Amino acid sequence: MIGRLPRDQTQLPRQGNKMRIMILNGPNLNLLGVREPHIYGSTTLEAIQACCKEFAAFAGAQLSFHQSNHEGVLVDLIQSARTDADALIINPAGYSFTSIAMHDALKTFDGTIFEVHISNIHARDELHRHSKLSSAVKGVIAGLGPYGYVVAMQAALQAAGKLPSSLPGAMRIGPK
Ligand code: CA2
């Protein structure tokens, strides 16, 4: 049900003051790197998960990472984030363009939400251009490839003032 990935526990036992980030991936993203590399590249979802884990470890954050091809499962995970996560990063994939249910679920989450798209959806065909979920999120990152997930994590940590102090002010705080 959760695709090919080893499913991390939804509920992360809180570790001190660490930020809990939940990353959700929608339908067909389990095929990343396997099919249509000319559109979505050759990086697999497992590689994205490994990279996000590495960044979470560096930043002192807790990460849970999920993929599902099922709208109801994604709604359940968004609802679980209400108690289990401080920030939500979501690539809703095809559900971006159809899912009122996911939009409504996202509206119930009090923490920061970033929507990620690997491709630049704005440069794509009419079918893939208008996300119904974007009005329920703080920001949208599109077109940066798989690196967009890392940028979204950085932005979530920055919004919470939880980027490591070893990073330069330009990254931790940005322009004053
Ligand atoms: O660029 C993205 O991240 C998308 O969310 C990916 C979605 C697409 O519907 C959005 O417009 C943009 C599609 C994900 C399907 O992933 C596949 C991966 C490999 C082969 C086939 C589909």
Coordinates of C-alpha atoms and ligand atoms in Angstrom, one line a residue:
M1 CA 0.0 0.0 0.0
I2 CA 2.9 2.4 0.7
G3 CA 4.8 1.4 -2.5
R4 CA 8.1 -0.2 -2.6
L5 CA 9.8 1.9 0.0
P6 CA 10.5 0.5 3.5
R7 CA 7.9 2.5 5.3
D8 CA 9.2 4.6 8.2
Q9 CA 7.0 4.7 11.2
T10 CA 4.4 7.4 10.9
Q11 CA 4.6 8.3 14.5
L12 CA 8.1 9.5 15.4
P13 CA 8.7 9.5 19.2
R14 CA 9.6 13.1 19.9
Q15 CA 13.4 13.5 20.5
G16 CA 13.9 16.6 22.6
N17 CA 13.5 19.8 20.6
K18 CA 14.1 18.2 17.2
M19 CA 11.9 19.4 14.3
R20 CA 9.7 16.5 12.9
I21 CA 9.4 16.7 9.1
M22 CA 7.0 14.4 7.3
I23 CA 7.6 14.0 3.5
L24 CA 4.7 12.5 1.4
N25 CA 4.9 11.3 -2.1
G26 CA 1.9 10.7 -4.3
P27 CA 1.0 8.2 -7.0
N28 CA 3.6 6.7 -9.4
L29 CA 6.5 8.4 -7.7
N30 CA 7.6 4.9 -6.8
L31 CA 8.5 4.6 -10.5
L32 CA 11.0 7.5 -10.4
G33 CA 14.2 6.7 -12.1
V34 CA 12.6 3.6 -13.6
R35 CA 10.2 5.0 -16.2
E36 CA 10.1 8.2 -18.2
P37 CA 13.6 9.5 -17.2
H38 CA 13.4 12.1 -20.0
I39 CA 10.7 13.9 -17.9
Y40 CA 11.5 13.0 -14.3
G41 CA 15.2 12.1 -14.5
S42 CA 17.1 9.0 -13.4
T43 CA 17.1 9.5 -9.6
T44 CA 15.0 6.9 -7.7
L45 CA 12.7 7.7 -4.8
E46 CA 15.0 5.6 -2.6
A47 CA 17.9 7.9 -3.5
I48 CA 15.7 10.9 -2.7
Q49 CA 14.8 9.4 0.7
A50 CA 18.4 8.6 1.4
C51 CA 19.4 12.2 0.6
C52 CA 16.6 13.6 2.7
K53 CA 17.7 11.4 5.6
E54 CA 21.3 12.6 5.3
F55 CA 20.2 16.2 5.4
A56 CA 17.8 15.6 8.4
A57 CA 20.8 14.0 10.3
F58 CA 22.9 17.1 9.5
A59 CA 20.2 19.5 10.5
G60 CA 19.2 17.6 13.7
A61 CA 15.7 17.0 12.4
Q62 CA 13.5 13.8 12.5
L63 CA 12.2 12.6 9.2
S64 CA 9.4 10.3 8.1
F65 CA 9.1 9.6 4.4
H66 CA 6.2 7.9 2.7
Q67 CA 4.9 7.1 -0.8
S68 CA 1.4 6.0 -1.7
N69 CA -0.6 5.4 -4.8
H70 CA -3.9 5.8 -2.9
E71 CA -5.6 9.1 -2.1
G72 CA -7.2 7.9 1.1
V73 CA -3.9 6.7 2.5
L74 CA -2.4 10.1 1.7
V75 CA -5.3 11.8 3.5
D76 CA -4.8 9.5 6.5
L77 CA -1.1 10.4 6.5
I78 CA -1.8 14.2 6.3
Q79 CA -4.2 13.8 9.2
S80 CA -1.6 11.9 11.2
A81 CA 0.8 14.7 10.6
R82 CA -1.4 16.9 12.8
T83 CA 0.1 15.1 15.8
D84 CA 3.2 13.5 14.4
A85 CA 5.0 16.3 12.5
D86 CA 5.9 19.9 12.7
A87 CA 6.3 20.4 9.0
L88 CA 4.9 18.7 6.0
I89 CA 6.5 18.4 2.6
I90 CA 4.3 16.9 -0.1
N91 CA 4.8 15.9 -3.8
P92 CA 1.1 15.1 -4.5
A93 CA 2.0 14.0 -8.1
G94 CA -1.2 13.4 -10.1
Y95 CA -3.4 14.2 -7.1
S96 CA -2.2 17.8 -7.4
F97 CA -4.7 18.4 -10.1
T98 CA -7.7 16.5 -8.8
S99 CA -7.8 16.1 -5.0
I100 CA -10.2 18.3 -3.1
A101 CA -9.9 15.7 -0.3
M102 CA -6.1 16.3 0.1
H103 CA -6.6 20.0 -0.1
D104 CA -9.1 19.8 2.7
A105 CA -6.8 17.6 4.8
L106 CA -3.9 20.0 4.3
K107 CA -6.0 22.9 5.6
T108 CA -6.3 21.0 8.9
F109 CA -2.6 20.9 9.5
D110 CA -1.3 23.8 11.7
G111 CA 2.4 23.5 10.8
T112 CA 4.3 24.6 7.7
I113 CA 3.6 22.9 4.4
F114 CA 5.7 23.0 1.3
E115 CA 4.5 21.5 -2.0
V116 CA 7.3 20.0 -4.2
H117 CA 7.3 19.2 -7.9
I118 CA 10.4 17.7 -9.5
S119 CA 9.5 19.2 -12.9
N120 CA 8.4 22.8 -13.5
I121 CA 4.7 22.2 -13.7
H122 CA 4.1 25.7 -15.0
A123 CA 6.0 24.9 -18.1
R124 CA 4.0 21.8 -18.8
D125 CA 0.7 21.0 -20.6
E126 CA -2.6 22.3 -19.4
L127 CA -3.3 19.0 -17.6
H128 CA -0.2 19.3 -15.4
R129 CA -0.3 23.1 -14.7
H130 CA -2.8 24.0 -12.0
S131 CA -2.3 22.4 -8.6
K132 CA -5.5 22.4 -6.5
L133 CA -3.3 22.0 -3.4
S134 CA -1.1 25.1 -3.7
S135 CA -3.7 27.4 -2.0
A136 CA -3.3 25.2 1.1
V137 CA 0.5 25.4 1.4
K138 CA 3.1 28.0 2.4
G139 CA 5.2 27.7 -0.7
V140 CA 5.7 25.7 -3.9
I141 CA 9.0 24.4 -5.2
A142 CA 8.9 23.3 -8.8
G143 CA 11.5 22.5 -11.4
L144 CA 14.6 22.0 -9.2
G145 CA 14.6 18.2 -9.8
P146 CA 15.0 15.9 -6.8
Y147 CA 17.1 18.7 -5.1
G148 CA 13.7 20.4 -4.6
Y149 CA 13.1 18.1 -1.6
V150 CA 16.3 19.2 0.1
V151 CA 15.4 22.9 -0.6
A152 CA 11.9 22.3 0.9
M153 CA 13.5 20.8 4.0
Q154 CA 15.8 23.7 4.3
A155 CA 12.9 26.1 3.9
A156 CA 10.9 24.3 6.6
L157 CA 13.8 24.4 9.0
Q158 CA 14.5 28.0 8.2
A159 CA 10.8 29.0 8.8
A160 CA 11.1 27.4 12.3
G161 CA 14.5 29.0 13.0
K162 CA 16.0 25.5 13.3
L163 CA 18.8 25.6 10.7
P164 CA 22.2 24.7 12.2
S165 CA 24.1 27.6 13.6
S166 CA 27.1 26.3 11.7
L167 CA 25.5 27.6 8.4
P168 CA 26.2 31.1 7.3
G169 CA 23.6 33.8 8.2
A170 CA 22.8 34.2 4.5
M171 CA 21.3 30.6 4.6
R172 CA 19.9 30.6 8.1
I173 CA 18.3 34.0 8.0
G174 CA 18.5 35.4 4.4
P175 CA 18.3 39.1 3.6
K176 CA 17.3 41.3 6.5
Ligands
CA2_1 O1 7.2 16.9 -11.2 C1 6.6 16.4 -10.3 O2 7.1 16.1 -9.2 C2 5.1 15.9 -10.5 O3 4.5 16.1 -9.3 C3 5.2 14.5 -10.9 C4 3.8 14.0 -11.3 C5 3.1 14.9 -12.3 O4 1.8 14.5 -12.5 C6 3.1 16.3 -11.9 O5 2.6 17.1 -12.9 C7 4.5 16.8 -11.5 C8 3.8 12.6 -12.0 C9 4.5 11.6 -11.1 C10 4.6 10.4 -11.9 O6 5.9 9.8 -11.7 C11 6.3 9.0 -12.7 C12 7.6 8.6 -12.5 C13 8.2 7.8 -13.4 C14 7.4 7.3 -14.5 C15 6.1 7.7 -14.6 C16 5.6 8.5 -13.7

